[in-house]
PDB file of C-alpha atoms (C1' of nucleotides) in Angstrom:
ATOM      1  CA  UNK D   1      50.193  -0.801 -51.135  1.00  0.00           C
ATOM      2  CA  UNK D   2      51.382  -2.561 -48.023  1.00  0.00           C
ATOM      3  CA  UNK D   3      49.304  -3.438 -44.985  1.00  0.00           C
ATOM      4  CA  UNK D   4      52.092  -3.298 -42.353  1.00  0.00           C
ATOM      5  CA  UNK D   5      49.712  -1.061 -40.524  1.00  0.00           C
ATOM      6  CA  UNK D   6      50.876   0.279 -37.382  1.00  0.00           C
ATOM      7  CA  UNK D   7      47.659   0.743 -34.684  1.00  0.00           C
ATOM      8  CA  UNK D   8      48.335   2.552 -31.945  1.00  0.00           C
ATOM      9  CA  UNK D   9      45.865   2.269 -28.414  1.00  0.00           C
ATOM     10  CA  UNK D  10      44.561   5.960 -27.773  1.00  0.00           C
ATOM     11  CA  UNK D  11      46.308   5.424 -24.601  1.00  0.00           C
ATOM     12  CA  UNK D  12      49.766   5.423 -26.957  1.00  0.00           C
ATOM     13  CA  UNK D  13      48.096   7.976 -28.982  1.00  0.00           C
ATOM     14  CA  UNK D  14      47.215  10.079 -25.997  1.00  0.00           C
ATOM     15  CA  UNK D  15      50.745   9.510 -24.526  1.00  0.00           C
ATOM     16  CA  UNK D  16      52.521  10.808 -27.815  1.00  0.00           C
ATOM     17  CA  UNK D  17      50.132  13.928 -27.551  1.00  0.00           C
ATOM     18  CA  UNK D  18      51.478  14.411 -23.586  1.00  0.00           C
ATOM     19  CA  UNK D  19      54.899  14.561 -25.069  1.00  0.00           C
ATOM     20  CA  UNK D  20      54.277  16.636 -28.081  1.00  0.00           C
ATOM     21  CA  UNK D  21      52.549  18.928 -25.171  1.00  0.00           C
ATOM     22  CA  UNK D  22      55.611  18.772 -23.069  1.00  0.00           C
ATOM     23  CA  UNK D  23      58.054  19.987 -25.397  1.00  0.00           C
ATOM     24  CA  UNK D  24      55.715  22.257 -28.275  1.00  0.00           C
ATOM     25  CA  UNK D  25      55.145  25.665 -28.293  1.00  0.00           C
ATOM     26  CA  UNK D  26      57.523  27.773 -29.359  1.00  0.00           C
ATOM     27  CA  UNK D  27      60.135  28.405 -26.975  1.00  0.00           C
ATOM     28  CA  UNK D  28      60.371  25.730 -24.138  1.00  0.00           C
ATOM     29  CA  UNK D  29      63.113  23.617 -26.541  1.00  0.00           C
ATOM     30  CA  UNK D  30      65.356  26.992 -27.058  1.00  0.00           C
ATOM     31  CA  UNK D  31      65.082  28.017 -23.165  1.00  0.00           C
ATOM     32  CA  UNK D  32      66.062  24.071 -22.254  1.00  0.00           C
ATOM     33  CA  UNK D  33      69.100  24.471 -24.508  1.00  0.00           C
ATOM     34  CA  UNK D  34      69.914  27.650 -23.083  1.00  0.00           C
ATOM     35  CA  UNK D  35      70.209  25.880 -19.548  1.00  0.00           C
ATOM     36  CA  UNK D  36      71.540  22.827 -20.743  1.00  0.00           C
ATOM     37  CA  UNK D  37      74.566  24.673 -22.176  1.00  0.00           C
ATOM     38  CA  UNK D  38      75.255  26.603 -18.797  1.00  0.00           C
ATOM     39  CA  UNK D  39      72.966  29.266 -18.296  1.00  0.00           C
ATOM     40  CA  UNK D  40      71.769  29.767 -14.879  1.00  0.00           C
ATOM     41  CA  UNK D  41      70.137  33.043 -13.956  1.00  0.00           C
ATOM     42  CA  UNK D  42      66.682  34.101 -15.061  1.00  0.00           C
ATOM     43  CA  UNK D  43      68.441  37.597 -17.202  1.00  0.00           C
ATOM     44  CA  UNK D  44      71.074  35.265 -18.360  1.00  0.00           C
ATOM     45  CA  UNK D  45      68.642  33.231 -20.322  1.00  0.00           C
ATOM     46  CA  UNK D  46      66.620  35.977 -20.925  1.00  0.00           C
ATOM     47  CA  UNK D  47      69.466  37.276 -23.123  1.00  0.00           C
ATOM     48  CA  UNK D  48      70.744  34.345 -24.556  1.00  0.00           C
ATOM     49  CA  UNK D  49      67.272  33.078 -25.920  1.00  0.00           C
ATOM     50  CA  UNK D  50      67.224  35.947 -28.715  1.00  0.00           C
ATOM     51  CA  UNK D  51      63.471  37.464 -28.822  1.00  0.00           C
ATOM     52  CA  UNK D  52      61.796  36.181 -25.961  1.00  0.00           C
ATOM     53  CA  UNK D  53      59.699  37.966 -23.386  1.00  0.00           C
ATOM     54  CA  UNK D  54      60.093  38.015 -19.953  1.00  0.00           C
ATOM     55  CA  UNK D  55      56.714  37.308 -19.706  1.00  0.00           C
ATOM     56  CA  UNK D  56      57.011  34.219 -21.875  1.00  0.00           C
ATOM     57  CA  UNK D  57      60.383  33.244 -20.282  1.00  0.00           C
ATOM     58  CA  UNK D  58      58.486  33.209 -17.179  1.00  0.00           C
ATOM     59  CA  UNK D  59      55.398  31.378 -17.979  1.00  0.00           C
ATOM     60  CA  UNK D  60      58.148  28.290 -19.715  1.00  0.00           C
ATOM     61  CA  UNK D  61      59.948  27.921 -16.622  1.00  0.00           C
ATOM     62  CA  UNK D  62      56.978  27.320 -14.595  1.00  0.00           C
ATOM     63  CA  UNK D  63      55.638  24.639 -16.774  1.00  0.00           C
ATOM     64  CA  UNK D  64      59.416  23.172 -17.286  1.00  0.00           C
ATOM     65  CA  UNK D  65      59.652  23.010 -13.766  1.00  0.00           C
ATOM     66  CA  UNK D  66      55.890  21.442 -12.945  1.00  0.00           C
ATOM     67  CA  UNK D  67      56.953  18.883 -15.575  1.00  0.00           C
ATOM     68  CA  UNK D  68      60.333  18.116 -13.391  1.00  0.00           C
ATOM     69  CA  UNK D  69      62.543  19.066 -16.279  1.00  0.00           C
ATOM     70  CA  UNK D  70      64.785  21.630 -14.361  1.00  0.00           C
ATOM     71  CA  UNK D  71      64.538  22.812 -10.854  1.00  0.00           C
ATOM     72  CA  UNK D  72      64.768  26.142  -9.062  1.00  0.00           C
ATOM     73  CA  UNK D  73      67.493  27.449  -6.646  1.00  0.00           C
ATOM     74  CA  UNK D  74      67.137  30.319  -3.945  1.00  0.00           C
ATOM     75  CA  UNK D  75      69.649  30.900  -1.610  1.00  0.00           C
ATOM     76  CA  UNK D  76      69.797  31.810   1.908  1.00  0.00           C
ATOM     77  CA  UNK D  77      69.114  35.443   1.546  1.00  0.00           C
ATOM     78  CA  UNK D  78      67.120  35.343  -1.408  1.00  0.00           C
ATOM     79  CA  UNK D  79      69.938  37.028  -4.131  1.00  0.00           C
ATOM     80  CA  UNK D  80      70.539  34.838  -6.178  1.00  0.00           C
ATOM     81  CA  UNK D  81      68.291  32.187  -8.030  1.00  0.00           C
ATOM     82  CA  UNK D  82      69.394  29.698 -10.677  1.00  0.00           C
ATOM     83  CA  UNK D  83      67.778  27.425 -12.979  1.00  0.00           C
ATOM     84  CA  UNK D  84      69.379  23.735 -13.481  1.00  0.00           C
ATOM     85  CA  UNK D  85      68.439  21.004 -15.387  1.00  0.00           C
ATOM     86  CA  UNK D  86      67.027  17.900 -13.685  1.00  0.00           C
ATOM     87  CA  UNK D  87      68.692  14.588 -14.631  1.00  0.00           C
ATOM     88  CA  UNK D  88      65.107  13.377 -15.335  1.00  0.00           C
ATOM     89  CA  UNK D  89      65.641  16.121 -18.373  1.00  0.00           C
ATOM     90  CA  UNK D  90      68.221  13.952 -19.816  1.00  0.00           C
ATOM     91  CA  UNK D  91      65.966  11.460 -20.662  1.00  0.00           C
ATOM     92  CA  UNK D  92      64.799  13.213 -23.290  1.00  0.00           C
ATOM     93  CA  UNK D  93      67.794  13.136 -25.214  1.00  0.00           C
ATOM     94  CA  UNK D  94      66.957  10.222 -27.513  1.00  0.00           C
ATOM     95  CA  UNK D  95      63.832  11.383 -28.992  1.00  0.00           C
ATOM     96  CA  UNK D  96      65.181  14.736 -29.311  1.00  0.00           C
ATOM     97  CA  UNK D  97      68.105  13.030 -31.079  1.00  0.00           C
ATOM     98  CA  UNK D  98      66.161  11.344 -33.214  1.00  0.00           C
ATOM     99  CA  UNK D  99      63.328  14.210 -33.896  1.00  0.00           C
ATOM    100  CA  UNK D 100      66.680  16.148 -35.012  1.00  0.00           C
ATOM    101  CA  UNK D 101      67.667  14.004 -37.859  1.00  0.00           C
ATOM    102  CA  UNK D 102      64.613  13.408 -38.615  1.00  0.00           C
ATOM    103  CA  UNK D 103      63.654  17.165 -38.987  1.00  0.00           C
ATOM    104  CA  UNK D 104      67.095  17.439 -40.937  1.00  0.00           C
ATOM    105  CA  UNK D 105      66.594  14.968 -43.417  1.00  0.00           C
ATOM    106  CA  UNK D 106      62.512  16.416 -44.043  1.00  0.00           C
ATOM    107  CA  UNK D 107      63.896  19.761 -44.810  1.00  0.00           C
ATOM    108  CA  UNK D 108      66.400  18.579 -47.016  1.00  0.00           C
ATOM    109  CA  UNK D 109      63.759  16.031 -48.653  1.00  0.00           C
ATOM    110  CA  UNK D 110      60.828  18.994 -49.263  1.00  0.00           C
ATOM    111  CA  UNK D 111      63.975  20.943 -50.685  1.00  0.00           C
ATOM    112  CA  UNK D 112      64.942  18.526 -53.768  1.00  0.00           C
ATOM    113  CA  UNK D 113      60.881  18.269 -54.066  1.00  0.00           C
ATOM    114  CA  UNK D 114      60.654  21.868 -55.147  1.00  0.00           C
TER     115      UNK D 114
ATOM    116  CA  UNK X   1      75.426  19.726 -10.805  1.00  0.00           C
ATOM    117  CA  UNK X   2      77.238  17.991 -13.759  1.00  0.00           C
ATOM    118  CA  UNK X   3      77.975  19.639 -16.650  1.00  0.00           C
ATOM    119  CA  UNK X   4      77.789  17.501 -19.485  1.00  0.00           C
ATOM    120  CA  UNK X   5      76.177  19.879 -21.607  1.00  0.00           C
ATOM    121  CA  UNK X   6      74.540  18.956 -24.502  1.00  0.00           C
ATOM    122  CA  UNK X   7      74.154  21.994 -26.380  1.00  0.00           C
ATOM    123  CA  UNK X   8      72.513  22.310 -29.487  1.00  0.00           C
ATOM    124  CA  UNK X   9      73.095  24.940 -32.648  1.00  0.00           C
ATOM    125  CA  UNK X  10      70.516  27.030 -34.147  1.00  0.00           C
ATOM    126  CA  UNK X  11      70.188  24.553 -37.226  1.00  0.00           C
ATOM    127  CA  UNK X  12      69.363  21.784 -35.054  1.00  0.00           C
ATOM    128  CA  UNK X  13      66.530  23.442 -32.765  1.00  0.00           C
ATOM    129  CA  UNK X  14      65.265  24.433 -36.160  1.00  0.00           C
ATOM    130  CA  UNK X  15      65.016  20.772 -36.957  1.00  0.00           C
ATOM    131  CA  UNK X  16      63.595  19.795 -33.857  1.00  0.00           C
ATOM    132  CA  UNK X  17      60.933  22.582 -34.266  1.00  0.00           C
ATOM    133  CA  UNK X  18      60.436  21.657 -37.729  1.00  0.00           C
ATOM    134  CA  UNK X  19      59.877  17.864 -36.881  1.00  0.00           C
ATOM    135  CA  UNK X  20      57.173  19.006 -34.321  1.00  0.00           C
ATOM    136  CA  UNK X  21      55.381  20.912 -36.357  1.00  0.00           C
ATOM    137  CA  UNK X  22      55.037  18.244 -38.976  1.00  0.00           C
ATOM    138  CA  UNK X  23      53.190  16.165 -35.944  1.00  0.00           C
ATOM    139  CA  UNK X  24      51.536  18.975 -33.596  1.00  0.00           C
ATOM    140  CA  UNK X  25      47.823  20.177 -33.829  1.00  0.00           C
ATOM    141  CA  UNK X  26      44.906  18.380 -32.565  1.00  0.00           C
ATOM    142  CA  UNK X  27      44.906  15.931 -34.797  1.00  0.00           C
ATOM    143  CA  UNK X  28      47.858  15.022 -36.924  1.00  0.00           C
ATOM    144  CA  UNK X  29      48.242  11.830 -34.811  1.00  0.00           C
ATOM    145  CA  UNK X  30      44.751  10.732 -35.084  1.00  0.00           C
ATOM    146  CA  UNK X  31      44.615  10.913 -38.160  1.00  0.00           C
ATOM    147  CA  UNK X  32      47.653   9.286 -39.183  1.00  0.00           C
ATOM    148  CA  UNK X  33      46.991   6.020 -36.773  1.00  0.00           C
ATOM    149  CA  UNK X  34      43.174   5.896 -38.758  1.00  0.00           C
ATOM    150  CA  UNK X  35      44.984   6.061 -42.166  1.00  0.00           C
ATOM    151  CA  UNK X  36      47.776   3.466 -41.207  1.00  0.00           C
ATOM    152  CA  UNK X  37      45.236   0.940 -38.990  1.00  0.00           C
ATOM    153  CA  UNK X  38      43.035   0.899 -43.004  1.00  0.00           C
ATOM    154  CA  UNK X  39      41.031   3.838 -43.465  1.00  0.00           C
ATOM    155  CA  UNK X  40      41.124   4.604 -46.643  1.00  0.00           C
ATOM    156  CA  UNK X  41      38.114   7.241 -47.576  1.00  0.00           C
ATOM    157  CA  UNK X  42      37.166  10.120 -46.549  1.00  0.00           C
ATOM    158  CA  UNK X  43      34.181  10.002 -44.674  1.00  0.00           C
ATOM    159  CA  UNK X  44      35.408   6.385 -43.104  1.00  0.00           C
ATOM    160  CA  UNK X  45      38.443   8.426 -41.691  1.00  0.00           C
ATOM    161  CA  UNK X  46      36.095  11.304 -40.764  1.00  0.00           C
ATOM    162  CA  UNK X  47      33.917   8.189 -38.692  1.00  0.00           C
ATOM    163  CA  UNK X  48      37.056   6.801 -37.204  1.00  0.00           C
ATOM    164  CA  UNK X  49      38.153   9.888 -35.927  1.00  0.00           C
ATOM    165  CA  UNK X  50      36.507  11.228 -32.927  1.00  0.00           C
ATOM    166  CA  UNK X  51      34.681  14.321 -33.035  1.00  0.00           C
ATOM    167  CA  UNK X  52      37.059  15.870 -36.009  1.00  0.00           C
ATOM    168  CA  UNK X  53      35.178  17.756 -37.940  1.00  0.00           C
ATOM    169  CA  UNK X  54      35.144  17.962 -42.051  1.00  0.00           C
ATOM    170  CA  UNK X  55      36.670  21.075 -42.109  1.00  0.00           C
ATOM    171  CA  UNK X  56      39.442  20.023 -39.598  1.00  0.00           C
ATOM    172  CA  UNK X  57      40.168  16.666 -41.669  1.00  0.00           C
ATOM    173  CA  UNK X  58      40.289  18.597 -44.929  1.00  0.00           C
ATOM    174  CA  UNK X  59      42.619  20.617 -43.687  1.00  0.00           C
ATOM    175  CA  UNK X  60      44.857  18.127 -42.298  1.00  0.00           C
ATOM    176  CA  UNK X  61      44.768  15.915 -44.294  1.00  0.00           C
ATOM    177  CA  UNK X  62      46.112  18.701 -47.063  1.00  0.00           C
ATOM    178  CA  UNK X  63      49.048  19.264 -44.429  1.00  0.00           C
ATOM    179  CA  UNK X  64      50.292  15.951 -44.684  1.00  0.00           C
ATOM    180  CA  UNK X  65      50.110  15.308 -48.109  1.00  0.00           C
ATOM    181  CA  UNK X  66      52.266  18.310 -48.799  1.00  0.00           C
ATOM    182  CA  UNK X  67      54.431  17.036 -45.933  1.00  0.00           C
ATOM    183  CA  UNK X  68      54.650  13.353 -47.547  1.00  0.00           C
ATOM    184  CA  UNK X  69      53.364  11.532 -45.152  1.00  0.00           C
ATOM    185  CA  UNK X  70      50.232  10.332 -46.971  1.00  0.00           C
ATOM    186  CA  UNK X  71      49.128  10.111 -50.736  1.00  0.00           C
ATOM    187  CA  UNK X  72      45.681  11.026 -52.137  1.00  0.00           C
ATOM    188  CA  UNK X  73      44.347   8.813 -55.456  1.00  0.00           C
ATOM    189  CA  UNK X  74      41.740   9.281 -57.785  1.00  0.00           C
ATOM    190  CA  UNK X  75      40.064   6.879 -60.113  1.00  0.00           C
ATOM    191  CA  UNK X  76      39.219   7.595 -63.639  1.00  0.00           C
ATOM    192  CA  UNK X  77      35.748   8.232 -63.015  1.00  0.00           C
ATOM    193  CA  UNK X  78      36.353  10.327 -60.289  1.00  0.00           C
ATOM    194  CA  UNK X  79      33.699   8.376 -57.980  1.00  0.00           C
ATOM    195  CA  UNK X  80      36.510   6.630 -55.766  1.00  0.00           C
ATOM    196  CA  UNK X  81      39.336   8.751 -53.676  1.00  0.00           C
ATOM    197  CA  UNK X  82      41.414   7.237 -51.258  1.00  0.00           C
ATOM    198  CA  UNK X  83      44.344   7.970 -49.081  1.00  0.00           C
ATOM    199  CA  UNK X  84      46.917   6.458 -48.276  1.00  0.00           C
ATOM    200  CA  UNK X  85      50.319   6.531 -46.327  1.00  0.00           C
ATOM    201  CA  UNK X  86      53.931   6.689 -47.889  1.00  0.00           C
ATOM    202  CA  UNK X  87      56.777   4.950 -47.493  1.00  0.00           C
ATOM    203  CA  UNK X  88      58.346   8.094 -46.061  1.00  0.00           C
ATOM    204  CA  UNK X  89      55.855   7.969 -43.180  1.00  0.00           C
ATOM    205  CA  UNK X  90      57.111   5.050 -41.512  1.00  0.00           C
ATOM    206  CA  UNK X  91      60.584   6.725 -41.217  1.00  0.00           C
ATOM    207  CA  UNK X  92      58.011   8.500 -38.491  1.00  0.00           C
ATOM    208  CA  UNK X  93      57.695   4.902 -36.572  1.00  0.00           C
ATOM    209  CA  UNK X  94      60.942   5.332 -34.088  1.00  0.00           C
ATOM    210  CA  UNK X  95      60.657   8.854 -32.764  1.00  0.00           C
ATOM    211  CA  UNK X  96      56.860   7.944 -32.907  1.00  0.00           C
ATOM    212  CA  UNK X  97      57.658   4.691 -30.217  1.00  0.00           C
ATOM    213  CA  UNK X  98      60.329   7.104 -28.654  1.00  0.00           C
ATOM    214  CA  UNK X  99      57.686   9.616 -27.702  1.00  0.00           C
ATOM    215  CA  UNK X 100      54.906   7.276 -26.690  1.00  0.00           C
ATOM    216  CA  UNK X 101      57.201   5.654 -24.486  1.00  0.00           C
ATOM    217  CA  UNK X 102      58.243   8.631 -22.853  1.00  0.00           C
ATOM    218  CA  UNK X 103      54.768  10.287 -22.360  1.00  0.00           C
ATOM    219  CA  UNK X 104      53.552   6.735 -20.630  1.00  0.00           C
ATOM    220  CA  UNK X 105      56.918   6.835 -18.206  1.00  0.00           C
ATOM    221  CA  UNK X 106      56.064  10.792 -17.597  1.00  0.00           C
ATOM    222  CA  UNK X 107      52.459  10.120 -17.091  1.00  0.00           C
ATOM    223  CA  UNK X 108      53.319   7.714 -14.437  1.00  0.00           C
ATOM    224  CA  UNK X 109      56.178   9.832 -12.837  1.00  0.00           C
ATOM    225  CA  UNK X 110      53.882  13.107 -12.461  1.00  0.00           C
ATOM    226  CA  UNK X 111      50.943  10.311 -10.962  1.00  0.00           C
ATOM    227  CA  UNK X 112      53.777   9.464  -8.619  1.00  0.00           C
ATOM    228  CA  UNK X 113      54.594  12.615  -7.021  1.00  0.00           C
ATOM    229  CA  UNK X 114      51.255  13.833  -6.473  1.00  0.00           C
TER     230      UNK X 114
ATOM    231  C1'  DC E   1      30.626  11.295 -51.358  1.00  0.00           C
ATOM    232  C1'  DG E   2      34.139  14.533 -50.506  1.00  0.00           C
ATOM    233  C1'  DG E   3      34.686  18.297 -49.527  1.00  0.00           C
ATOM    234  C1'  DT E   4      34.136  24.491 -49.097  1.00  0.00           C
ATOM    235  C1'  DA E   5      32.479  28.774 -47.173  1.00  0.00           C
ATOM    236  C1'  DT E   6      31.394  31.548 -43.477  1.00  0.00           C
ATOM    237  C1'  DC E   7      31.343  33.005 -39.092  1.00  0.00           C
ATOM    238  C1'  DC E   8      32.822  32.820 -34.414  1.00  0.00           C
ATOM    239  C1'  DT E   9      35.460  31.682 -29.966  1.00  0.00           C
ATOM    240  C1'  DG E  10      39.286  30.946 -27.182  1.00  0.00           C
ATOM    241  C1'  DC E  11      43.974  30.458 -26.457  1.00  0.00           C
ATOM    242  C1'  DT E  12      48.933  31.483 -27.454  1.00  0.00           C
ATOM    243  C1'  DG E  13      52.052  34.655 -27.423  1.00  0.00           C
ATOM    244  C1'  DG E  14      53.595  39.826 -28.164  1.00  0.00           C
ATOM    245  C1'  DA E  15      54.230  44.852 -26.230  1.00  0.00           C
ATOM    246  C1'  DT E  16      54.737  47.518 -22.619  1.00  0.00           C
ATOM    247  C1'  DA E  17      54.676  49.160 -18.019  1.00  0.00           C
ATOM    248  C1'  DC E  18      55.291  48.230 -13.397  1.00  0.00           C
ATOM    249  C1'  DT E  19      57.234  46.035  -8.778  1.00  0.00           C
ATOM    250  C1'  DG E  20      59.445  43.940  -4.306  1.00  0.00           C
TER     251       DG E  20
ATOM    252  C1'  DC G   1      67.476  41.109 -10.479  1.00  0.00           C
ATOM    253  C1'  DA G   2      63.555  38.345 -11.303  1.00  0.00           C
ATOM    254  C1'  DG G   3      59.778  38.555 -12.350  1.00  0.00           C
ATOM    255  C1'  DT G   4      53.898  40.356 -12.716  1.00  0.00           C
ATOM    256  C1'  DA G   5      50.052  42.838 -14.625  1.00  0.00           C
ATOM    257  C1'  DT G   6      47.509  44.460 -18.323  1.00  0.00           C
ATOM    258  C1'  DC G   7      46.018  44.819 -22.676  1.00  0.00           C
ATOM    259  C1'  DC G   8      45.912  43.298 -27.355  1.00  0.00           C
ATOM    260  C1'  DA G   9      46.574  40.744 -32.051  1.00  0.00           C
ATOM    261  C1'  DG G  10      46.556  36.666 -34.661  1.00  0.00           C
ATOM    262  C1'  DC G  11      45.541  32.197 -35.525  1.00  0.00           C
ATOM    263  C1'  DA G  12      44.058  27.351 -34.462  1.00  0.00           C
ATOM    264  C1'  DG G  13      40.144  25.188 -34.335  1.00  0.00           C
ATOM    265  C1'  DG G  14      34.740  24.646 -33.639  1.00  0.00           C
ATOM    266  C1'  DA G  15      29.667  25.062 -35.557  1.00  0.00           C
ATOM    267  C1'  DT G  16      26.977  25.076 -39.177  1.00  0.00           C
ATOM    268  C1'  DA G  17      25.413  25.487 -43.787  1.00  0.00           C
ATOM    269  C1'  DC G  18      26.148  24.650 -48.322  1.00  0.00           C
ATOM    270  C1'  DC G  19      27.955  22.543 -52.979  1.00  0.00           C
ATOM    271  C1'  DG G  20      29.260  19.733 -57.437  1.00  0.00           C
TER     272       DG G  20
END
DNA sequence: CGGTATCCTGCTGGATACTG
DNA sequence: CAGTATCCAGCAGGATACCG
């Protein structure tokens, strides 16, 4: 048994949890995808997220937005609004990246375990 | 608005999701950082946990062991049982400094703008 | 020491109807 | 079109007592 122990500060610890908090729950990483990949309009996500609520697609884009990952555009005469993803967004891209083929590889692992 | 889209497929979010679920709850994290910083026992990773209860570590603890990321031993006299973390769970330790990093810069960037 | 069992609360998210 | 309001179910997690 090694002892290569990695100790985190509950500052880290608490700073992994903000980030967990930012992207968990179940739809905020399908309705970021949605937008990333060119939808714009509130209905237009709505339909291309398959099985979410208005309600819920609602209550996501207000927290996406207080956490500066997209922003909100009304125009002059209030007809059209759009949803766009903030550069800032983009800096998730590693982790998610990484927390892909990680999350590959585990399925495929717990598969040849069974 | 550039549209370097990075758009993901249904396998991947599936990852992602899977790869947070491994790590989400109250106290995955905790729990791990106690096990990998030398806690070995039960009740000495109950102590160095704060405010987990018994139930909460049984059940976690159960999680990740079916998940791989720690090991449970038994001596032959069944007084001694320790846990332990796997190889496997250090394949955890980039997203893991990925994430931390990112929830410090966010923490600091929300501070900012308020 | 290393857990279970039981009971309970609160929050997340679903269903549906309604609105400016 | 872009949401809100209301009501409700299920489950994560807490409190506490108990057990081999």
């Amino acid at each position: 048994m090694n002892n290569s122990a990695i100790i985190r500060t509950p500052q880290e610890i608490q700073a992994l949890q903000d980030t967990i908090y930012v992207i968990s729950g179940k739809w905020k990483l399908p309705v970021i995808n949605a937008i990333c990949s060119g939808k714009r309009r509130f209905n237009e996500i709505h339909q291309s997220v398959p099985n979410i609520t208005k309600r819920m697609l609602s209550k996501e884009l207000k927290e996406m937005e207080m956490n500066k990952l997209i922003f909100r555009t009304v125009n002059c005469d209030h007809t059209l609004i759009e949803y766009f993803s903030t550069e800032y967004c983009k800096t998730f891209t590693p982790i998610l990246g990484e927390m892909i083929n990680w999350g590959l590889r585990h399925r495929q692992m717990i598969r040849a375990l069974e």
